Tab-separated table of C-alpha atoms and ligand atoms in Angstrom:
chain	number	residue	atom	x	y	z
Q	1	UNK	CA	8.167	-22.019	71.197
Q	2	UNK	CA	7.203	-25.327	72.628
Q	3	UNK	CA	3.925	-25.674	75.095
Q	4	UNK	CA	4.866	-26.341	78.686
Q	5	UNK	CA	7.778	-25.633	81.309
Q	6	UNK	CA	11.161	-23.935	80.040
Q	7	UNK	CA	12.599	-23.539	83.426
Q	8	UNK	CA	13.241	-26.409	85.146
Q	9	UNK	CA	16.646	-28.762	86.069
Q	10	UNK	CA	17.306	-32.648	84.108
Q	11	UNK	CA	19.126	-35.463	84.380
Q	12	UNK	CA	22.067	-36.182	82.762
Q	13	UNK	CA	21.953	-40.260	83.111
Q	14	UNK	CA	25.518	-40.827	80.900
Q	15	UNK	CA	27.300	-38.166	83.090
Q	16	UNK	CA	25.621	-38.144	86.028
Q	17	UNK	CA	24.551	-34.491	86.735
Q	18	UNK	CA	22.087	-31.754	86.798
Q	19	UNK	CA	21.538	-29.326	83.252
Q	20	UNK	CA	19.546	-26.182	84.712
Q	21	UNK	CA	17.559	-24.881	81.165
Q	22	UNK	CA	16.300	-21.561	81.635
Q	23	UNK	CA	15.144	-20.950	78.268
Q	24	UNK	CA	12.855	-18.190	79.296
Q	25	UNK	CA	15.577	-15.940	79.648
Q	26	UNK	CA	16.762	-16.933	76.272
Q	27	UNK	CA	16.374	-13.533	74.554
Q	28	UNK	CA	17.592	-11.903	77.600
Q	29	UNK	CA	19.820	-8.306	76.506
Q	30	UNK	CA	22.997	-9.511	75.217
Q	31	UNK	CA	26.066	-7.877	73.943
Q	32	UNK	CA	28.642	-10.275	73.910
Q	33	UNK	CA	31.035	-11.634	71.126
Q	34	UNK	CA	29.904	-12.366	67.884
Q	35	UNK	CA	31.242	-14.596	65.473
Q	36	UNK	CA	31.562	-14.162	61.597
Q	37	UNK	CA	31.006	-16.656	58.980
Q	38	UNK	CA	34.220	-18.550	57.201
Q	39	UNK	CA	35.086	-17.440	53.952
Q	40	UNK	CA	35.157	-20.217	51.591
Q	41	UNK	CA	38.240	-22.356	51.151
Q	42	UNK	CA	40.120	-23.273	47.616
Q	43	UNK	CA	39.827	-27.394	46.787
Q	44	UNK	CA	44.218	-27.348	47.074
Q	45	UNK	CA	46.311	-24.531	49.207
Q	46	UNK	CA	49.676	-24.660	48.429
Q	47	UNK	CA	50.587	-23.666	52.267
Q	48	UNK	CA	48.107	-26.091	53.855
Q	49	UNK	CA	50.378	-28.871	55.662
Q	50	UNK	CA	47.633	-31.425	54.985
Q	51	UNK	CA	46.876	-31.177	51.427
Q	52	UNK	CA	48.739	-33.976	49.032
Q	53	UNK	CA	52.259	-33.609	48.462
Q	54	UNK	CA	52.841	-30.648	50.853
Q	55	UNK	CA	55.262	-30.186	53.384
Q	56	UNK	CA	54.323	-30.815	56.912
Q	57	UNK	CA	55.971	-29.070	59.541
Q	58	UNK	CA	57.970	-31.934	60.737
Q	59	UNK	CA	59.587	-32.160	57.189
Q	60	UNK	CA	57.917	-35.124	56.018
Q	61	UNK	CA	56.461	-34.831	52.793
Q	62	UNK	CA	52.738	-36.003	52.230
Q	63	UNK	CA	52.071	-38.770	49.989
Q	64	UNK	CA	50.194	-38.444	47.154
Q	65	UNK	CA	47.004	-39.237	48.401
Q	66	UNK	CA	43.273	-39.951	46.968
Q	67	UNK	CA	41.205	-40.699	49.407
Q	68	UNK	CA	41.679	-41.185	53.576
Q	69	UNK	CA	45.029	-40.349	55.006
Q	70	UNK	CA	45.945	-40.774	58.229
Q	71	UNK	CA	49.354	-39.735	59.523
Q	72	UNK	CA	50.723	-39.887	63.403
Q	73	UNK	CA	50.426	-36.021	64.776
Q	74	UNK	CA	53.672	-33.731	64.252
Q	75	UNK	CA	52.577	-32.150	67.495
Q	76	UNK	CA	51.436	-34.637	69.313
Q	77	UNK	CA	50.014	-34.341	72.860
Q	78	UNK	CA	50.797	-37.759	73.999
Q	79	UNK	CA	53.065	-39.607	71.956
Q	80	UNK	CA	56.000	-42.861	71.914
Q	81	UNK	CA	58.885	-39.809	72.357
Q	82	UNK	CA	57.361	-38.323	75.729
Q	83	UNK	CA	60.471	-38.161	78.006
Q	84	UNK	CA	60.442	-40.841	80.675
Q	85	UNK	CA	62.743	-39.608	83.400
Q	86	UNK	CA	59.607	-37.062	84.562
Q	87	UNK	CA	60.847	-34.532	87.793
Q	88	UNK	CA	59.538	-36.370	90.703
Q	89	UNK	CA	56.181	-34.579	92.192
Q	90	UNK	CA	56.341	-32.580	95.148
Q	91	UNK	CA	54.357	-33.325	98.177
Q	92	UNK	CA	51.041	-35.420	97.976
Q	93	UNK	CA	51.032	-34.923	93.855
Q	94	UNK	CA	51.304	-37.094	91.225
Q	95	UNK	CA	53.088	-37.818	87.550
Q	96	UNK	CA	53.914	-39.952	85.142
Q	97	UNK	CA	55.158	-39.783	81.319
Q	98	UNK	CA	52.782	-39.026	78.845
Q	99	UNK	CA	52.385	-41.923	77.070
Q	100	UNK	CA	50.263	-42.491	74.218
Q	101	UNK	CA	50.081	-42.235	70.390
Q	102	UNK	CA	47.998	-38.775	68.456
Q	103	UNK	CA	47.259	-39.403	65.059
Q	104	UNK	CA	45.229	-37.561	62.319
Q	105	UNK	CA	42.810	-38.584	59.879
Q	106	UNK	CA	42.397	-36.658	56.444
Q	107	UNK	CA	38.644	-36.904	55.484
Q	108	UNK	CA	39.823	-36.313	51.264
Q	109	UNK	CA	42.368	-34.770	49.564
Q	110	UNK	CA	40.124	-31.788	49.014
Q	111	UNK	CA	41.202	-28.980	51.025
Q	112	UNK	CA	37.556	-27.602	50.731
Q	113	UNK	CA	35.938	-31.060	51.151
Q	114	UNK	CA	33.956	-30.876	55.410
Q	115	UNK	CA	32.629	-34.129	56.728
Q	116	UNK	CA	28.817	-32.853	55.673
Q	117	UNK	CA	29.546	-32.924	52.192
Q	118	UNK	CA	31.152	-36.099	51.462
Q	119	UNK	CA	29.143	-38.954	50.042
Q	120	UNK	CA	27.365	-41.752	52.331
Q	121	UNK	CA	30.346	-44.301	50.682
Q	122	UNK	CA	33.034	-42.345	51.653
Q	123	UNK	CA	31.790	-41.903	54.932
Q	124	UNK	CA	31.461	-45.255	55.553
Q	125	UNK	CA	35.214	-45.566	54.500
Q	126	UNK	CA	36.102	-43.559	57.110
Q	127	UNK	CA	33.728	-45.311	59.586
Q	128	UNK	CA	35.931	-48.463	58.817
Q	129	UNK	CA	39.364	-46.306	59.239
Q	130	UNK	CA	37.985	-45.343	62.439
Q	131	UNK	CA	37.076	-48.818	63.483
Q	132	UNK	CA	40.703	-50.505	62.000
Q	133	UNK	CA	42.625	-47.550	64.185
Q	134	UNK	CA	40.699	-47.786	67.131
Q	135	UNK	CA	41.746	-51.308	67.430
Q	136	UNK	CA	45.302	-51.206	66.428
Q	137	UNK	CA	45.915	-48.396	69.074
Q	138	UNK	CA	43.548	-49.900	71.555
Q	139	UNK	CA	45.440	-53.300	71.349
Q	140	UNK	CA	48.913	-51.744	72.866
Q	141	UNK	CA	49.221	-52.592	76.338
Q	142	UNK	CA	49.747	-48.541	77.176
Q	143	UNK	CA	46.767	-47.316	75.266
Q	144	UNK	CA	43.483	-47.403	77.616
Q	145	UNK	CA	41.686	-45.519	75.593
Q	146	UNK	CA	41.240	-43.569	72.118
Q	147	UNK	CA	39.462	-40.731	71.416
Q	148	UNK	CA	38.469	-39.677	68.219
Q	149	UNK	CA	37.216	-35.987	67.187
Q	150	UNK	CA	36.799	-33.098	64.632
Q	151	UNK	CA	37.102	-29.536	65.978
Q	152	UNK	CA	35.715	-28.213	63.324
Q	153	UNK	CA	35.409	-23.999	62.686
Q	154	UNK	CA	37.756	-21.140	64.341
Q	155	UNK	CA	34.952	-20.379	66.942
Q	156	UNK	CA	36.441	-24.020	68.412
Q	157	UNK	CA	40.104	-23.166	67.459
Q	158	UNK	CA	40.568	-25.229	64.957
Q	159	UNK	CA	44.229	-24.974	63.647
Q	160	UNK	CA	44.233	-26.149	60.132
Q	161	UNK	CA	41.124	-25.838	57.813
Q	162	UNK	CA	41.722	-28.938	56.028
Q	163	UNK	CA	38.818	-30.964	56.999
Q	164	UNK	CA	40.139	-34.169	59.467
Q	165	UNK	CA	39.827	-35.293	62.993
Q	166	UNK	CA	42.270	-36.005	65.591
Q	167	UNK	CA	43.034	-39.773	67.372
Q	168	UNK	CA	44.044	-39.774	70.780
Q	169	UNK	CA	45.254	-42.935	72.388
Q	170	UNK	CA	45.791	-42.188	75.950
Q	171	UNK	CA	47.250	-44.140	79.010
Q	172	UNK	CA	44.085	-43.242	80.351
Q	173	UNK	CA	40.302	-42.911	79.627
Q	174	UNK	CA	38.789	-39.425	79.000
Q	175	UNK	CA	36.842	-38.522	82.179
Q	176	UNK	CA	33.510	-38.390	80.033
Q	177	UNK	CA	34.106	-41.710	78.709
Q	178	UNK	CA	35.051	-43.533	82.057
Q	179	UNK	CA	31.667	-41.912	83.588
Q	180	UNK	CA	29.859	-43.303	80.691
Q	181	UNK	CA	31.185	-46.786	81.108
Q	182	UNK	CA	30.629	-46.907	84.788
Q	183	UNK	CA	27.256	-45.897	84.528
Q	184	UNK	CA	26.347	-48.249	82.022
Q	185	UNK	CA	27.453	-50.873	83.737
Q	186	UNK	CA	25.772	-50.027	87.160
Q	187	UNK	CA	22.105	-49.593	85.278
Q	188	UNK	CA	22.962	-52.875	83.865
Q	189	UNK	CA	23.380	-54.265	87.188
Q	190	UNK	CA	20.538	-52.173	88.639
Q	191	UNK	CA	17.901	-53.190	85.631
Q	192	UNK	CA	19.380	-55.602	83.461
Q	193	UNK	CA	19.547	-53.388	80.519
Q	194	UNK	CA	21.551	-51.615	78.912
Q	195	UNK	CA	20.962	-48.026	79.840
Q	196	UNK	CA	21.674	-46.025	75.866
Q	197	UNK	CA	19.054	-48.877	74.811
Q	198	UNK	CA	16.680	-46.918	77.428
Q	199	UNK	CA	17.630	-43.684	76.466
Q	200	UNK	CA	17.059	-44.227	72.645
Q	201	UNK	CA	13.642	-45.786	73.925
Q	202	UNK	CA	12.691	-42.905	75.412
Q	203	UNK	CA	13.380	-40.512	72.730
Q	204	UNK	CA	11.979	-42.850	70.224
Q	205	UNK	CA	8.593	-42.487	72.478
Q	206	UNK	CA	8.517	-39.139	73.039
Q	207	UNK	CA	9.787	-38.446	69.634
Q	208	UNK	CA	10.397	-34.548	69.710
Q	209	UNK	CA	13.954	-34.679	69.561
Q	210	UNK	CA	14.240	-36.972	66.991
Q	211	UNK	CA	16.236	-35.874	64.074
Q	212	UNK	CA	16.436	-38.567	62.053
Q	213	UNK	CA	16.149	-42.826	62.343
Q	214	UNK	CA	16.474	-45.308	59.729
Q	215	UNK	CA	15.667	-49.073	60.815
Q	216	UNK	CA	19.214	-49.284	62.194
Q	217	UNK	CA	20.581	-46.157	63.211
Q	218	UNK	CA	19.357	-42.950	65.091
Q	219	UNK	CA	20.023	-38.954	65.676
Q	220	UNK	CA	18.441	-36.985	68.053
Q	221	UNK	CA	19.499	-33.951	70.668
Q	222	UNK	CA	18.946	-35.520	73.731
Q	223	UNK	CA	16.310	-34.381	76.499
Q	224	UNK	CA	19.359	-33.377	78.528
Q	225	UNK	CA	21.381	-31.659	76.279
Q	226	UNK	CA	23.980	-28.726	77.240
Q	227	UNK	CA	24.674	-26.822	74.527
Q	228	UNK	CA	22.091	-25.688	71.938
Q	229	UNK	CA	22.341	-27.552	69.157
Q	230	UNK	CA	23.529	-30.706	70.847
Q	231	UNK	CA	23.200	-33.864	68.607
Q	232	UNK	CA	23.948	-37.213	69.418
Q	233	UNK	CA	24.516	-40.154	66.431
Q	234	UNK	CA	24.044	-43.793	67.484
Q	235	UNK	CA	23.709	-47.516	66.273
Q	236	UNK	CA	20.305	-48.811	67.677
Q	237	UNK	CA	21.778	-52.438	68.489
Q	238	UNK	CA	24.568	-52.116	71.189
Q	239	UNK	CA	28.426	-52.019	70.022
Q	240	UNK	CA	30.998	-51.491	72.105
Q	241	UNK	CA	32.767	-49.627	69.066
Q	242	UNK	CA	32.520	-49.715	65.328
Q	243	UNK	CA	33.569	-52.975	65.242
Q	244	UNK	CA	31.065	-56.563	64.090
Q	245	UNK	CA	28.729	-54.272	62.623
Q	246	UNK	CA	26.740	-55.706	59.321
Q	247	UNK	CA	27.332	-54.004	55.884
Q	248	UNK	CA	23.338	-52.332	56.242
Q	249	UNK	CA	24.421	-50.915	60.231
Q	250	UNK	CA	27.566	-49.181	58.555
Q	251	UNK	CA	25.561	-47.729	55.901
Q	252	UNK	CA	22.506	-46.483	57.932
Q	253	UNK	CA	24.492	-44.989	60.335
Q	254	UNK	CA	26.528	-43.088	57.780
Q	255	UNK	CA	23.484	-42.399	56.520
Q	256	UNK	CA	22.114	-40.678	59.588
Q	257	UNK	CA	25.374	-38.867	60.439
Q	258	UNK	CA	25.265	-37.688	56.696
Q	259	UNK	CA	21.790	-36.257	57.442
Q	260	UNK	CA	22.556	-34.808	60.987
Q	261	UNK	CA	25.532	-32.618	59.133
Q	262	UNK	CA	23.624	-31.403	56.211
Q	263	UNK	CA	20.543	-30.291	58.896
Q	264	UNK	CA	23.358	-28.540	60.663
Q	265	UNK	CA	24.864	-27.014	57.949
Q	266	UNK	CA	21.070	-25.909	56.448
Q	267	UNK	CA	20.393	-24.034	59.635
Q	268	UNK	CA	21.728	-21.013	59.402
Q	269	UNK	CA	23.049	-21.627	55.936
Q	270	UNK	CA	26.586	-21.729	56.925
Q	271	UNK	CA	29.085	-24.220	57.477
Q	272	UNK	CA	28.488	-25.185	60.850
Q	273	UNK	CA	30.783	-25.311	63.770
Q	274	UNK	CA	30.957	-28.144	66.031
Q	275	UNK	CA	32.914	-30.304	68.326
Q	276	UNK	CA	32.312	-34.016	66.930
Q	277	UNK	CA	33.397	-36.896	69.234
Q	278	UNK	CA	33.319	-41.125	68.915
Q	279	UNK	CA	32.495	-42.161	72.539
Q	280	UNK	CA	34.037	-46.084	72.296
Q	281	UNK	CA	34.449	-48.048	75.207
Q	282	UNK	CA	37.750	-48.027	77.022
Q	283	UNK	CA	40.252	-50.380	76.093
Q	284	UNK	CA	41.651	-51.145	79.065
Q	285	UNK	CA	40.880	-54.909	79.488
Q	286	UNK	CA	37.318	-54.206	81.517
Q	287	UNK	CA	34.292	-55.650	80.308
Q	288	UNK	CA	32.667	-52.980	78.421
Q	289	UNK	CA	29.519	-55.240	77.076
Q	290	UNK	CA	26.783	-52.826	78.096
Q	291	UNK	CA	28.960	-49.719	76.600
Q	292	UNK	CA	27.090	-48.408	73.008
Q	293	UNK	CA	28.839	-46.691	71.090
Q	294	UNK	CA	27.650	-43.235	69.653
Q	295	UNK	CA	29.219	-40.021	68.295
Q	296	UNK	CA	28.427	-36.771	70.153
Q	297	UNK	CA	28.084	-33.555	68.523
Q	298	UNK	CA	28.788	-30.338	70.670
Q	299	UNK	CA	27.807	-27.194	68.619
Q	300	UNK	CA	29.821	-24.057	70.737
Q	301	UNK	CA	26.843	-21.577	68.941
Q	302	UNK	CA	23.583	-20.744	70.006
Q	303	UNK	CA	22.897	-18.621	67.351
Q	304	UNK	CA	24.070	-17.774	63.747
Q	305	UNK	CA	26.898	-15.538	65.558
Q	306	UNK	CA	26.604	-15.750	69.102
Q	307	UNK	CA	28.857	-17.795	70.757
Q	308	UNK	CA	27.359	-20.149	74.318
Q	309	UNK	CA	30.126	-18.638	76.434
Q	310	UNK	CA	31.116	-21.325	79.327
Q	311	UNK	CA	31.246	-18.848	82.442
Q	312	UNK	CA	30.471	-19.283	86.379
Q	313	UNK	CA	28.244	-22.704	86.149
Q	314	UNK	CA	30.131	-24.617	83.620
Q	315	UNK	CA	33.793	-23.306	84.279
Q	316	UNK	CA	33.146	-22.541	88.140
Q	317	UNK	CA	30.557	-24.633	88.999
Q	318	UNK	CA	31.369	-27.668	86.296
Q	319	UNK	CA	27.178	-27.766	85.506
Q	320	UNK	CA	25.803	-26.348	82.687
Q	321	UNK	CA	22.758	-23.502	82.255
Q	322	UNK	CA	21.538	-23.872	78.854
Q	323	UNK	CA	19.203	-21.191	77.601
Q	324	UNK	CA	17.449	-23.002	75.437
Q	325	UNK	CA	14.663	-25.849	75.338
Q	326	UNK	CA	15.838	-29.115	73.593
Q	327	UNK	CA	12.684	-30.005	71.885
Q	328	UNK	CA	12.588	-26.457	70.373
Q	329	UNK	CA	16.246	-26.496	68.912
Q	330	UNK	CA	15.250	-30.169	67.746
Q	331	UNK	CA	12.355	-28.856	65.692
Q	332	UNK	CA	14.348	-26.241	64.207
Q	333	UNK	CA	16.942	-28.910	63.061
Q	334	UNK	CA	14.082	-30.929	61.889
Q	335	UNK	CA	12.974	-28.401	59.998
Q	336	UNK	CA	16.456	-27.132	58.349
Q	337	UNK	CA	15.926	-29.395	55.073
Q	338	UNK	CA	18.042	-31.888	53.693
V	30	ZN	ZN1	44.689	-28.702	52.729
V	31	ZN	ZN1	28.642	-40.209	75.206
């Protein structure tokens, strides 16, 4: 246990609001849900709608594939079919169709195959299928935004085990993301920096959070983190995206996500559940120069089988308690070898 205060209130500078950590009631009585471990999967299921050559539920049969596939969503949650005749609102409320494309991403063919254990190349691979999608989509004149992520592990409902993320491409931008991008740009105007440049100063200073750097990329859990095991993966030069980075910026930061998910994985010895998301800028024609791009891991356990349940101050309240201390889960990441 770290030296110092464990009960105190901080800033959260990309979204704007107050984290309460009490971690000294961290080992507080507690009989809540528990969570098992995932059995391990075979490298082909014949009933898996992702693997090569299966059916999908749509009908479509998958291609062959050998390495990335990427396919628009069956079930897609925005998409080019969403009816447009929507029931007029009643009263003072608002609609409109929901427009927008879903696609997912297939890390491998390997039905066993998570993010953490494929090689540094083929993570860079899909660091460039991220980048080429995220600029199709954000190029149509409907799509203000696209979100990429991996639910990854049942604890975070993940439907299908075959390891992929998810693209969204909305006709609007993610709540998180437009906070982010406002921000920015206000400490920009404010300071005349750009404010994830000051944040990775600061961490690279104090240093106790600090996962892992190379000379172009960094991982850290950041001072304000909400959930336990928070991790956040950025470029140290500022990119709106993934796109203009050098060949040695794609391959430290795959590098450095590469370590992040074997540390997580080496915790507790177990595959480890997260929720993994890009935060790009918007696409929606504003300048976006002082956005920097970084993916955000959001780890739903705070211990090998105890789930952080969202209750009263996150659900009711919409701030987080967190019940631990930052710079302790960051040492215990640290220390879970690579
Ligand atoms: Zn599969
Ligand atoms: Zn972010």
């Amino acid at each position: 246990m770290s030296a110092g205060n464990n009960w105190e209130e901080r800033w959260h500078p990309l979204r704007e609001e107050w984290i309460i950590i009490a971690a000294h009631r961290q080992d507080r009585p507690w009989r809540g849900e528990t969570v098992s471990s995932q059995t391990s999967a075979p490298e082909y299921d014949p009933d898996c709608h992702f693997c090569p050559g299966n059916l999908r539920v749509s009908g479509i049969r998958n291609e062959d594939y050998r390495g990335i596939f990427v396919f628009d969503n069956d079930h897609p949650c925005v998409g080019p079919h969403t009816p447009h005749d929507v029931p007029p609102a009643p009263g003072i409320y608002r609609n409109r169709p929901a427009e927008g494309l879903a696609r997912i991403v297939c890390y491998s063919p390997k039905h066993n195959l998570t993010l953490a254990e494929l090689g540094v190349s083929a993570i860079e691979e899909l660091l460039k299928t991220w980048r080429d999608h995220y600029a199709e989509l954000g190029d149509r004149p409907e799509v203000k935004h696209v979100l990429v992520f991996e639910n990854k592990g049942e604890v975070v409902g993940v439907s299908n085990p075959h390891p992929h993320c998810q693209i969204y491409a909305t006709n609007f931008v993610f709540k998180t993301i437009e906070t982010e991008a406002r921000v920015s740009r206000e400490h920009f105007e404010q300071t005349g920096r750009v404010l994830f440049q000051d944040i990775i100063t600061t961490e690279r200073d104090d240093g106790r959070r600090i996962i892992y750097e190379n000379s172009s990329a960094i991982a850290f859990v950041p001072y304000f983190a909400r959930y336990a095991y928070e991790c956040y993966v950025a470029p140290k030069t500022t990119h709106f995206g993934l796109a203009g980075w050098s060949k040695g910026e794609l391959r430290d930061f795959a590098q450095a996500l590469k370590v992040m998910l074997v540390h997580y994985d080496n915790l507790w010895r177990m595959p480890f559940p997260y929720v993994m998301t890009l935060h790009h800028a918007p696409t929606d024609g504003g300048d976006h120069s002082t956005f920097h791009f970084h993916i955000e891991f959001h780890p739903p356990l705070r211990k090998p089988n105890l789930l952080k349940y969202l209750a009263g101050p996150e659900i009711g309240g919409g701030n987080f308690l967190s019940d631990t201390l930052p710079e302790d889960k960051a040492e215990e990441l640290r220390n879970a070898s690579s």
